[in-house]
Tab-separated table of C-alpha atoms in Angstrom:
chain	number	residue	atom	x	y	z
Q	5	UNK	CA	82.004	40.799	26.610
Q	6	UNK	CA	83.772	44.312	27.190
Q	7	UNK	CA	81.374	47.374	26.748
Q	8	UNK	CA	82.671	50.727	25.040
Q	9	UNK	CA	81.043	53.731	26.588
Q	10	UNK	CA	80.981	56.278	24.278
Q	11	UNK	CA	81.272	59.565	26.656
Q	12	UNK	CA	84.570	57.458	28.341
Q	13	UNK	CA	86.230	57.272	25.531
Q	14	UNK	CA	86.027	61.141	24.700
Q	15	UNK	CA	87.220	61.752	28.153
Q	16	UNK	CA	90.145	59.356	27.658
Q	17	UNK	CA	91.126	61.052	24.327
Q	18	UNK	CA	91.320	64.309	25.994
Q	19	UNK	CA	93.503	62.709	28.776
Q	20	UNK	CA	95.613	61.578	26.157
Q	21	UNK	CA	95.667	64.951	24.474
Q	22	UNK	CA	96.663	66.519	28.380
Q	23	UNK	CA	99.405	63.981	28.889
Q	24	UNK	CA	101.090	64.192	25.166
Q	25	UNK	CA	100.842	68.286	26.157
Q	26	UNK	CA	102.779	67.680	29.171
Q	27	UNK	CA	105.556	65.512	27.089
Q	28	UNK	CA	106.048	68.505	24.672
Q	29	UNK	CA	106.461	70.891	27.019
Q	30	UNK	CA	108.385	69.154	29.298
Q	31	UNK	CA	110.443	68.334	25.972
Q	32	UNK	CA	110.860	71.799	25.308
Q	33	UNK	CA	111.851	72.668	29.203
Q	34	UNK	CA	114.550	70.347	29.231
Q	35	UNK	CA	115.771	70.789	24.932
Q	36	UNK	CA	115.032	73.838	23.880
Q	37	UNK	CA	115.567	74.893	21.351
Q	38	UNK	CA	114.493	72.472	18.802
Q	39	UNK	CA	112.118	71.456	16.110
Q	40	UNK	CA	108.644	70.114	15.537
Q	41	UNK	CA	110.740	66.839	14.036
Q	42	UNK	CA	113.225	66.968	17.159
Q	43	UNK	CA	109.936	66.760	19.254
Q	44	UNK	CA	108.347	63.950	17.650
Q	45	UNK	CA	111.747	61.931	17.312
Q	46	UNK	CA	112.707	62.786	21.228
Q	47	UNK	CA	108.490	62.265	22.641
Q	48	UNK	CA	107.522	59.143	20.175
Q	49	UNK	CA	105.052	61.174	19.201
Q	50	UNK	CA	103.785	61.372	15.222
Q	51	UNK	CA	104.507	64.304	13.338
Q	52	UNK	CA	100.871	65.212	13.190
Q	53	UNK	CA	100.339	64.689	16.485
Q	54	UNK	CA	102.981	67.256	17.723
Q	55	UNK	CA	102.208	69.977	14.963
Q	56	UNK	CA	98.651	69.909	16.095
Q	57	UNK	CA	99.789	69.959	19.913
Q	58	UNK	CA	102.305	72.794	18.859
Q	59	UNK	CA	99.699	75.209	17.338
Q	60	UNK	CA	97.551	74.889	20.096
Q	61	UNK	CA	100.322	75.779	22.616
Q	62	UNK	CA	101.422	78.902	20.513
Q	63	UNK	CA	97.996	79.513	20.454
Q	64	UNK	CA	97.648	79.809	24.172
Q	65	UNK	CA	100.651	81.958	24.367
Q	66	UNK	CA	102.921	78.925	25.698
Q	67	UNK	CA	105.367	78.152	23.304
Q	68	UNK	CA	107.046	80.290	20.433
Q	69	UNK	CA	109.140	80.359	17.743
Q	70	UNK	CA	112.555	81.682	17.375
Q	71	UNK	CA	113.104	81.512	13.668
Q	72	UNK	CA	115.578	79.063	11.036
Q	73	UNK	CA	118.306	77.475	12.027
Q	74	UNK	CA	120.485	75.633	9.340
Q	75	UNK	CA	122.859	73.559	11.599
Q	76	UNK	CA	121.464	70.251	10.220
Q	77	UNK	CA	120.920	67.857	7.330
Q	78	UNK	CA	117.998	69.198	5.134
Q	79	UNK	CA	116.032	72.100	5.065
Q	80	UNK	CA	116.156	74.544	7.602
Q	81	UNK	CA	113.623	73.789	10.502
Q	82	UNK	CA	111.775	76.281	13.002
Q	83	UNK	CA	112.827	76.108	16.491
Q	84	UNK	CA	110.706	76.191	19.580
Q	85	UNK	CA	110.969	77.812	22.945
Q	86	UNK	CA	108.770	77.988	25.681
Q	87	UNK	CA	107.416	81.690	26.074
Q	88	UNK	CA	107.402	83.157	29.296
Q	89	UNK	CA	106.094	86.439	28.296
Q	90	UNK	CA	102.075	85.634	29.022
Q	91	UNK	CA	102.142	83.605	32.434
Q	92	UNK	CA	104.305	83.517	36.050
Q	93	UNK	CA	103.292	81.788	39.061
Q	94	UNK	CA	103.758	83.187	42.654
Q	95	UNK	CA	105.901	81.402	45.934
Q	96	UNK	CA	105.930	82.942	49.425
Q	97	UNK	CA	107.977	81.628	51.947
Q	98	UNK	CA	107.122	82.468	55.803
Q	99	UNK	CA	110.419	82.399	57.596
Q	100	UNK	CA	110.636	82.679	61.489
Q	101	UNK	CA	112.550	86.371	60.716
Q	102	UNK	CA	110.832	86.918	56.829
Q	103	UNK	CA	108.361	86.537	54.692
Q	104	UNK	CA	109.789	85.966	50.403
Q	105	UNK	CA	108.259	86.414	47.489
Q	106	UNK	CA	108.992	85.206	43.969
Q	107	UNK	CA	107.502	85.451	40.520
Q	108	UNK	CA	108.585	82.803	37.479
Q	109	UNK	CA	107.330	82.824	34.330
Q	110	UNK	CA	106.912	79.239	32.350
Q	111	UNK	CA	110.366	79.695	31.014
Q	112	UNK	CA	111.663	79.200	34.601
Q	113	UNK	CA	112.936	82.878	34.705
Q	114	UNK	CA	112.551	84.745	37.645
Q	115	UNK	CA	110.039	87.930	37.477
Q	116	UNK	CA	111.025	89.018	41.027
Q	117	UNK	CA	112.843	88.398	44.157
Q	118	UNK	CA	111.611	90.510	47.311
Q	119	UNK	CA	112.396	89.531	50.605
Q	120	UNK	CA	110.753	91.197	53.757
Q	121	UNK	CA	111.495	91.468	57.091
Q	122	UNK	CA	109.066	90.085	59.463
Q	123	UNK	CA	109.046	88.804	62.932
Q	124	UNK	CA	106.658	85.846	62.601
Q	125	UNK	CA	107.319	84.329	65.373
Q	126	UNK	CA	106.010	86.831	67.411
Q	127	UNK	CA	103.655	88.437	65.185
Q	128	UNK	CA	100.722	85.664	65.505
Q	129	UNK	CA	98.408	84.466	62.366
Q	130	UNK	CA	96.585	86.697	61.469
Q	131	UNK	CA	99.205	89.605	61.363
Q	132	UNK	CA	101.324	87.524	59.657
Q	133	UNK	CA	98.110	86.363	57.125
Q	134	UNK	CA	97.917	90.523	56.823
Q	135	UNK	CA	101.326	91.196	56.033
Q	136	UNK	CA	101.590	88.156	53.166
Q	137	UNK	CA	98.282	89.358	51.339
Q	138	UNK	CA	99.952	92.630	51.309
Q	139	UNK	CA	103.094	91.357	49.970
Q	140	UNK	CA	101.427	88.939	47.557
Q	141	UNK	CA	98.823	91.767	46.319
Q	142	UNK	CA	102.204	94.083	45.231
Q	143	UNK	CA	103.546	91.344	43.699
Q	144	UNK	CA	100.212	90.174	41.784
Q	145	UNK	CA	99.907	94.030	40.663
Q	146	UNK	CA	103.597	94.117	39.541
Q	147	UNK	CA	103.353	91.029	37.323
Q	148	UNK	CA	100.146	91.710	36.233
Q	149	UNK	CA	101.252	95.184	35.131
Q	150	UNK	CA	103.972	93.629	32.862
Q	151	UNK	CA	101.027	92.182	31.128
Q	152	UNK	CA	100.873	88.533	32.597
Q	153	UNK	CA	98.882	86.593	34.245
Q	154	UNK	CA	99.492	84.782	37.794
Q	155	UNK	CA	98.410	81.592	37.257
Q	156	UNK	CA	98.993	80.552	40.715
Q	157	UNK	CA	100.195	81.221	44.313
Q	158	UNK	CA	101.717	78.636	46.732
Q	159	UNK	CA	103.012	79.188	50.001
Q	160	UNK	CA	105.556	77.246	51.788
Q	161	UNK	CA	105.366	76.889	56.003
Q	162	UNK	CA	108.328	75.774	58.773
Q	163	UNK	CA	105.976	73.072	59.706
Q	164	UNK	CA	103.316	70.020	58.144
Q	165	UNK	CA	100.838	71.120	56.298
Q	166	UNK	CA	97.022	68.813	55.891
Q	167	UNK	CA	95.534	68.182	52.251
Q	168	UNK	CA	93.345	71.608	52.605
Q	169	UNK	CA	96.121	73.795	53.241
Q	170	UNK	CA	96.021	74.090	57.131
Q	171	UNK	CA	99.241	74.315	59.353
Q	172	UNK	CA	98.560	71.503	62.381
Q	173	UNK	CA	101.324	72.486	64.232
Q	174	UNK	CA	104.362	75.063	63.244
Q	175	UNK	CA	106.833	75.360	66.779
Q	176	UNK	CA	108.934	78.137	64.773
Q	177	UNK	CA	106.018	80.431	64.355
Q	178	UNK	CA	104.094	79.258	67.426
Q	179	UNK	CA	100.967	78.091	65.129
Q	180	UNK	CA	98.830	75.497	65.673
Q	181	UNK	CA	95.462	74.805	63.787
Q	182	UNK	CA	96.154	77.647	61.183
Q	183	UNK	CA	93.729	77.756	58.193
Q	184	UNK	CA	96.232	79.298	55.647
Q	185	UNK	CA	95.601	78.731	52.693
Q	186	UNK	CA	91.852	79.912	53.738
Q	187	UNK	CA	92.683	82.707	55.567
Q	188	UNK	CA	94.855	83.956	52.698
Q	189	UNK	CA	92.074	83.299	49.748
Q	190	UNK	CA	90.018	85.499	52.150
Q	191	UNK	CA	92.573	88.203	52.618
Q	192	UNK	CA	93.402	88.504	48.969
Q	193	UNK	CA	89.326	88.273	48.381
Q	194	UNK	CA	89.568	85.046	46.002
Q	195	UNK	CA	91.728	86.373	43.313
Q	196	UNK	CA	90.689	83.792	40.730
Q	197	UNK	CA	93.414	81.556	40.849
Q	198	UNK	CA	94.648	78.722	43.212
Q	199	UNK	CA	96.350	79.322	46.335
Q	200	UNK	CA	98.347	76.415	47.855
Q	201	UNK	CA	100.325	75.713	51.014
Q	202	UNK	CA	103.090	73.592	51.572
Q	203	UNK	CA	105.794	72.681	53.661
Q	204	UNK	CA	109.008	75.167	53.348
Q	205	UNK	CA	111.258	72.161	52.582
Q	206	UNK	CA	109.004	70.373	50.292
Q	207	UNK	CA	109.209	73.636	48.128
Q	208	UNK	CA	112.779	73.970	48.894
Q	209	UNK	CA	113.739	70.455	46.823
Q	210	UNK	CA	111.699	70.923	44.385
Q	211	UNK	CA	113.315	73.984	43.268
Q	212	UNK	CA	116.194	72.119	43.671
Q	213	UNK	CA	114.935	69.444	41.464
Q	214	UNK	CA	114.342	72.046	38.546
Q	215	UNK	CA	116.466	75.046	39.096
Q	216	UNK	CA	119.348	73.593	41.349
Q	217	UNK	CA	122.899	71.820	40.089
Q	218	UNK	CA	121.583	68.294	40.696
Q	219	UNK	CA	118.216	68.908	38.577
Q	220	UNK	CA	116.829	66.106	37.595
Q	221	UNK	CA	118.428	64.006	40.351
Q	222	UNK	CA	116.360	60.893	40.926
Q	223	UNK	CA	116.775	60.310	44.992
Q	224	UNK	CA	117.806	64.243	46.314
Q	225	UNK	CA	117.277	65.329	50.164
Q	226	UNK	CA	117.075	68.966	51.162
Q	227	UNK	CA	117.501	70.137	54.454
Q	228	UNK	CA	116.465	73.447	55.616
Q	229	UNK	CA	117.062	73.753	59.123
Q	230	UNK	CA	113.938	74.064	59.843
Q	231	UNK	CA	112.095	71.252	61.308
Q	232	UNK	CA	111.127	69.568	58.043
Q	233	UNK	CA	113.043	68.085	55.511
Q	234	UNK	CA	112.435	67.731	51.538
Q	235	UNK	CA	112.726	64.377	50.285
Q	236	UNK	CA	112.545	63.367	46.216
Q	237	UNK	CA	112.606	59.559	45.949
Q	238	UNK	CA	112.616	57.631	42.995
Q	239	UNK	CA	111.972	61.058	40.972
Q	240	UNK	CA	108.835	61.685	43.131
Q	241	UNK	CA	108.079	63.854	46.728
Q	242	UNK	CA	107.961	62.013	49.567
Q	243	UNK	CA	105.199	63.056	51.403
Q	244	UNK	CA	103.445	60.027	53.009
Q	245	UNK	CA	100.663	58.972	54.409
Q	246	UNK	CA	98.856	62.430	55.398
Q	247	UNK	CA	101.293	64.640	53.980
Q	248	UNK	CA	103.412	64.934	56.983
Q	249	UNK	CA	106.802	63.011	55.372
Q	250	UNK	CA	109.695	64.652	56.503
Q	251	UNK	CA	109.284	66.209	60.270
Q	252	UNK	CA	113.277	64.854	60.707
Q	253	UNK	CA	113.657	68.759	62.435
Q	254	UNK	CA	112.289	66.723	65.571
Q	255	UNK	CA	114.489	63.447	65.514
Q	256	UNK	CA	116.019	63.912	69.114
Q	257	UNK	CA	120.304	63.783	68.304
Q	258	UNK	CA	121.260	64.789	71.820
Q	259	UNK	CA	118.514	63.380	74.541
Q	260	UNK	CA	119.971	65.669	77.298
Q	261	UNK	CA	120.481	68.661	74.944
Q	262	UNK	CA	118.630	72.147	74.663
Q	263	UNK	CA	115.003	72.253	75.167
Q	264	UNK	CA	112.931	72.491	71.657
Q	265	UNK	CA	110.136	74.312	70.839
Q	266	UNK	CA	107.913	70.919	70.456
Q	267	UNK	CA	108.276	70.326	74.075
Q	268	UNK	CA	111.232	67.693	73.746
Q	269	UNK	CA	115.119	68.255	74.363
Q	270	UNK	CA	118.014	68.003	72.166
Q	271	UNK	CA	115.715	67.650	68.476
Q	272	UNK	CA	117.757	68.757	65.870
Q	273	UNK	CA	116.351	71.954	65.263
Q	274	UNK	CA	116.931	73.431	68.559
Q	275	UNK	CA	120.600	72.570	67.655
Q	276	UNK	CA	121.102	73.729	64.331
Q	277	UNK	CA	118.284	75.529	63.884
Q	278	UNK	CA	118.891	79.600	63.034
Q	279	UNK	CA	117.875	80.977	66.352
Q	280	UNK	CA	119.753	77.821	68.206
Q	281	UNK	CA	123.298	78.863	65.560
Q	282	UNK	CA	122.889	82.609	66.313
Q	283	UNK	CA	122.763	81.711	70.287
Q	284	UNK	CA	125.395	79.434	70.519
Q	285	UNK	CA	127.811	81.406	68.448
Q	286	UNK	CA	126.831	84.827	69.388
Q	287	UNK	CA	126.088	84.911	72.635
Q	288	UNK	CA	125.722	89.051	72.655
Q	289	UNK	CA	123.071	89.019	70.039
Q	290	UNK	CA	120.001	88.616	71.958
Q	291	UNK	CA	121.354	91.349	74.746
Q	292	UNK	CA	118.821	94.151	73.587
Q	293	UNK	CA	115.835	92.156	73.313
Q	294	UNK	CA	115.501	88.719	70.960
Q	295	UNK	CA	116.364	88.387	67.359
Q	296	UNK	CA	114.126	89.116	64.933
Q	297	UNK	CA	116.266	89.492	61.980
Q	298	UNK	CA	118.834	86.484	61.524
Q	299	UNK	CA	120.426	87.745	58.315
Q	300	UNK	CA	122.465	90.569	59.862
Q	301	UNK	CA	123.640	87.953	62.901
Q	302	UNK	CA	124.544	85.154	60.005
Q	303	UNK	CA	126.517	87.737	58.143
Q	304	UNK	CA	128.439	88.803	61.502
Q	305	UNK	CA	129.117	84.395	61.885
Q	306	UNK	CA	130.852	84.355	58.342
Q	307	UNK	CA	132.797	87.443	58.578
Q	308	UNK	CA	134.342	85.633	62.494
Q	309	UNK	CA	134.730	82.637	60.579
Q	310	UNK	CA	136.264	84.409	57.671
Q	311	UNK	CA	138.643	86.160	60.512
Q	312	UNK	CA	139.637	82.981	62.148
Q	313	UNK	CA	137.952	83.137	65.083
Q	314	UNK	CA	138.593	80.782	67.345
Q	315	UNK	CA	134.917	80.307	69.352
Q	316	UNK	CA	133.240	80.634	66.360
Q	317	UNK	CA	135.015	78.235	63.895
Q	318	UNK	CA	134.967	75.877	66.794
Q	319	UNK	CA	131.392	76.139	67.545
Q	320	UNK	CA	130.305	75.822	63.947
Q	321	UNK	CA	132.591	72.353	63.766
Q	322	UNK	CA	130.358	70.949	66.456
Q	323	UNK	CA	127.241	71.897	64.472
Q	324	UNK	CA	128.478	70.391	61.796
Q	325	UNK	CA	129.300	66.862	63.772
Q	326	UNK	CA	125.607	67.639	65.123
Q	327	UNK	CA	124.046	68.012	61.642
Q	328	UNK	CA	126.672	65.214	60.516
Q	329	UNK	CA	124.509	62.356	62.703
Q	330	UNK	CA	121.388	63.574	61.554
Q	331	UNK	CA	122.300	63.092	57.936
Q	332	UNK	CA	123.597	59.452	58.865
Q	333	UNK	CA	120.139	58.778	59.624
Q	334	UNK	CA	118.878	60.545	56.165
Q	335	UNK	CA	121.267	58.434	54.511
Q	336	UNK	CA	120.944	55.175	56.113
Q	337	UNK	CA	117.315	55.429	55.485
Q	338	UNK	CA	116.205	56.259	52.614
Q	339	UNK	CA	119.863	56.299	50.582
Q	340	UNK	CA	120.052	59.440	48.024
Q	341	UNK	CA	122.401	60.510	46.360
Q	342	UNK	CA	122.471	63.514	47.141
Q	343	UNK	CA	122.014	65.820	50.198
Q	344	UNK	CA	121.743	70.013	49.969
Q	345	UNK	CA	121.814	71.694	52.716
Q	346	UNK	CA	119.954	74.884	52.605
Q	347	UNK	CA	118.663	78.355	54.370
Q	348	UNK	CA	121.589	79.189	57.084
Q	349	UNK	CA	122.870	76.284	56.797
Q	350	UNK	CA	123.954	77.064	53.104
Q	351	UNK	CA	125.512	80.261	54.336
Q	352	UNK	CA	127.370	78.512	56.894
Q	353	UNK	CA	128.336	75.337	54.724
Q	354	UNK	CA	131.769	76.230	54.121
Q	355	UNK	CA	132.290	75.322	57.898
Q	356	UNK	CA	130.026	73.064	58.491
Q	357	UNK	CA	130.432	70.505	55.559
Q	358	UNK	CA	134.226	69.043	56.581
Q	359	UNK	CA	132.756	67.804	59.849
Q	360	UNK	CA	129.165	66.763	58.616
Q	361	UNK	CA	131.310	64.980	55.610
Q	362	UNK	CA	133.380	63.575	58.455
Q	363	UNK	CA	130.388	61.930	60.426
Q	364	UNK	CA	129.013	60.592	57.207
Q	365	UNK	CA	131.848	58.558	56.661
Q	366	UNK	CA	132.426	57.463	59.987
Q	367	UNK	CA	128.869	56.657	61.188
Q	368	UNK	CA	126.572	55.535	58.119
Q	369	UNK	CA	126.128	51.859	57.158
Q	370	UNK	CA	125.355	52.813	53.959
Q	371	UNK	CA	128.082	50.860	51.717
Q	372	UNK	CA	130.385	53.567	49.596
Q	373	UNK	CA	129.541	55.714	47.598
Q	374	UNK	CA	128.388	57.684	50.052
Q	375	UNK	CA	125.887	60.548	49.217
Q	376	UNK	CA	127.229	63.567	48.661
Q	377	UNK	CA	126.370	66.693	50.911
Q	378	UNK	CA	126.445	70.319	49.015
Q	379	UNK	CA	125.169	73.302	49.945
Q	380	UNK	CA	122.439	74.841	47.710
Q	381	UNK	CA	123.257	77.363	45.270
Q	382	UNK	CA	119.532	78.860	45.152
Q	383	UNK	CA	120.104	80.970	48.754
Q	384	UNK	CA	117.549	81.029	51.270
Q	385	UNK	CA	114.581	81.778	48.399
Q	386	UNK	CA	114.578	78.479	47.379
Q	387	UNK	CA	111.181	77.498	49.161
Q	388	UNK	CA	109.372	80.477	47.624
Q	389	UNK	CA	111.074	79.455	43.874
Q	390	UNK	CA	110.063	75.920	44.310
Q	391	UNK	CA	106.179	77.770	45.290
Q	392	UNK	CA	106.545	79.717	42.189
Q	393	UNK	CA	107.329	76.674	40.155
Q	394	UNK	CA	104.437	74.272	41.893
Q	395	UNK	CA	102.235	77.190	40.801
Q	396	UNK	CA	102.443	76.424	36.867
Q	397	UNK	CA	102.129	72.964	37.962
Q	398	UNK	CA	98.775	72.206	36.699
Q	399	UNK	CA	99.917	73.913	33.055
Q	400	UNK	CA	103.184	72.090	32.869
Q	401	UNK	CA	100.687	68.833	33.167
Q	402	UNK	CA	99.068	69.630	29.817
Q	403	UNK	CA	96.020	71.753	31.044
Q	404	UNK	CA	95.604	74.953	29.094
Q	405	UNK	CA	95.382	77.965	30.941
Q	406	UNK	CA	91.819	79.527	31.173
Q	407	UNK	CA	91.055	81.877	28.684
């Protein structure tokens, strides 16, 4: 005999009522503009259904209309768009030379792009807790001010990061054991909303996943240059068993190379890694004290590449062949089909992708076609876009924002 328990089954509605939500919205992400009727036709949804679901999300402020249009059989329909006017969620990105921020509204247009300077690595936790809060409290105050409301912050890190938001171990900062996403809830005195931390490259390909060329891309691999790397399988993150998927920045390519900050020689992030590029091709850079701005020194690469020089095209062909057997390994593993490469190595991609493209086809065992290695379009905010975006998350799942 099979029991119904009342109080289940009203919890299981409203589950279904979340999840049809989601499917409308996502509809309307991916479509608009289009109809009530387009929506029920494209979801499998009744008519009912969707103009019920469609009221409610005007109501909140998350969808809206645009008005007639008559390019179709019948009478003219109203068309839908999501609104982006009411809500934006926050990213921050914690480079070894930066910190990024970025604002999106539900739309998935960008609110605002600031980038700081910041010399994390040297700075230490809590400074670099201090100088975030201050950077996400201007930005909270700015979107705010345009009348919306931050429904979330995310954060993403050069290193793993546990379940409750703490870094374990980040080489690139020097970090080990950092509380973040505590220490910045305390810092911004609980703003009433979440705060999340991530990894920098799990961010990074999910912005690629929704804002990037190959959106939607089922099996997509970002590298950052950093010591972690994003990985969408299947549609889904890869994150394993603890959350700590990815750490390929430490997946020794030369065993009798440079030494890395994890203790070990010759990982691949102490050969393509920024500071590890800017060395090797600039050798002057570090003469008045260490480098704690790598934009100016990556500009000053492409403009001697752009020239023709000699040491520096050369140099940036063997990081390439470096970065080339590392994504054989990507490849031959887990078999995407596609690889972006950004961060630095984006900037540097027009050099670097002949001879990575070159070691893919000579090395993997992976039977043709062979993923294909871009660089990202989305420039070296990408992590803190893809924190913006994970920051509607729990909205773009169905769940209406508080009131």
């Amino acid at each position: 005999m099979i029991s119904i328990d009342r109080p289940s089954r009203t919890a299981d509605l409203g589950d279904v009522r979340v999840a049809n939500r989601a499917a409308v919205l996502r509809h309307l992400r991916l479509h608009a503009p289009c109809s009530r009727a387009d929506v029920a036709a494209r979801t499998g949804l009744n008519k009912a259904t969707v103009s019920s679901l469609v009221g409610e999300l005007i109501e909140h402020g998350l969808l809206r209309e645009t008005g007639l249009t008559e390019n179709r059989v019948g009478r003219p329909a109203t068309m839908l768009v999501l609104d982006g006017s009411r809500y934006a969620g926050l990213g921050l990105r914690i480079g070894a030379d930066e910190l990024v921020v970025v604002a999106v509204d539900l739309a998935g247009e960008r609110v605002l792009t600031w980038r700081r300077a910041f010399a994390t690595a040297t700075a230490g936790p809590d400074e670099t807790v201090a100088a975030l809060a201050a950077l996400a409290r201007r930005a909270i105050n700015r979107v705010t001010g345009a009348g919306r409301t931050v429904l979330g912050l995310t954060v993403g890190v050069p290193g793993p990061v546990d379940g409750d938001g703490v870094v374990p171990a980040a080489p690139a900062l020097g970090w080990r054991n950092v509380p973040l996403a505590a220490a910045l809830r305390r810092a911004l005195r609980d703003p009433g909303f979440p705060i999340g931390v991530d990894t920098d490259a799990n961010l990074a390909v999910s912005a690629e996943l929704r804002h990037g060329p190959y959106a939607g891309t089922a099996d997509l691999v970002h590298l950052t240059g950093g010591p972690t790397v994003g990985v969408v399988s299947g549609g889904r993150l890869l994150r394993g068993g603890r959350g700590f998927a990815g750490e390929i920045g430490h997946l020794p390519v030369l065993p009798d190379g440079p030494a890395c900050g994890c203790g070990r020689r010759g990982c691949l992030a102490a050969l393509v890694g920024v500071d590890a590029v800017v060395r090797r091709l600039l050798p002057d850079a570090a003469q008045d004290g260490p480098v704690t701005d790598h934009l100016p020194e990556i500009e000053r690469i492409q403009a001697l590449a752009r020239a023709g020089d000699d040491p520096v095209r050369t140099g940036l062909t063997e990081v390439g062949r470096q970065l080339g057997r590392a994504v054989c390994v990507l490849v031959d593993l887990l078999d995407p089909e596609v690889v972006v490469l950004g961060g630095h190595l984006a900037a540097l991609a027009p050099w670097l992708l002949p001879a990575v493209r070159a070691e893919l086809a000579d090395r993997t065992l992976t039977p043709p076609p062979v993923a294909q290695v871009e660089a990202s379009t989305l420039g070296s905010e990408a992590s803190a876009l893809g924190g913006a975006t994970a920051a509607l998350a729990t909205v773009e799942a169905g769940h209406l924002p508080a009131a």
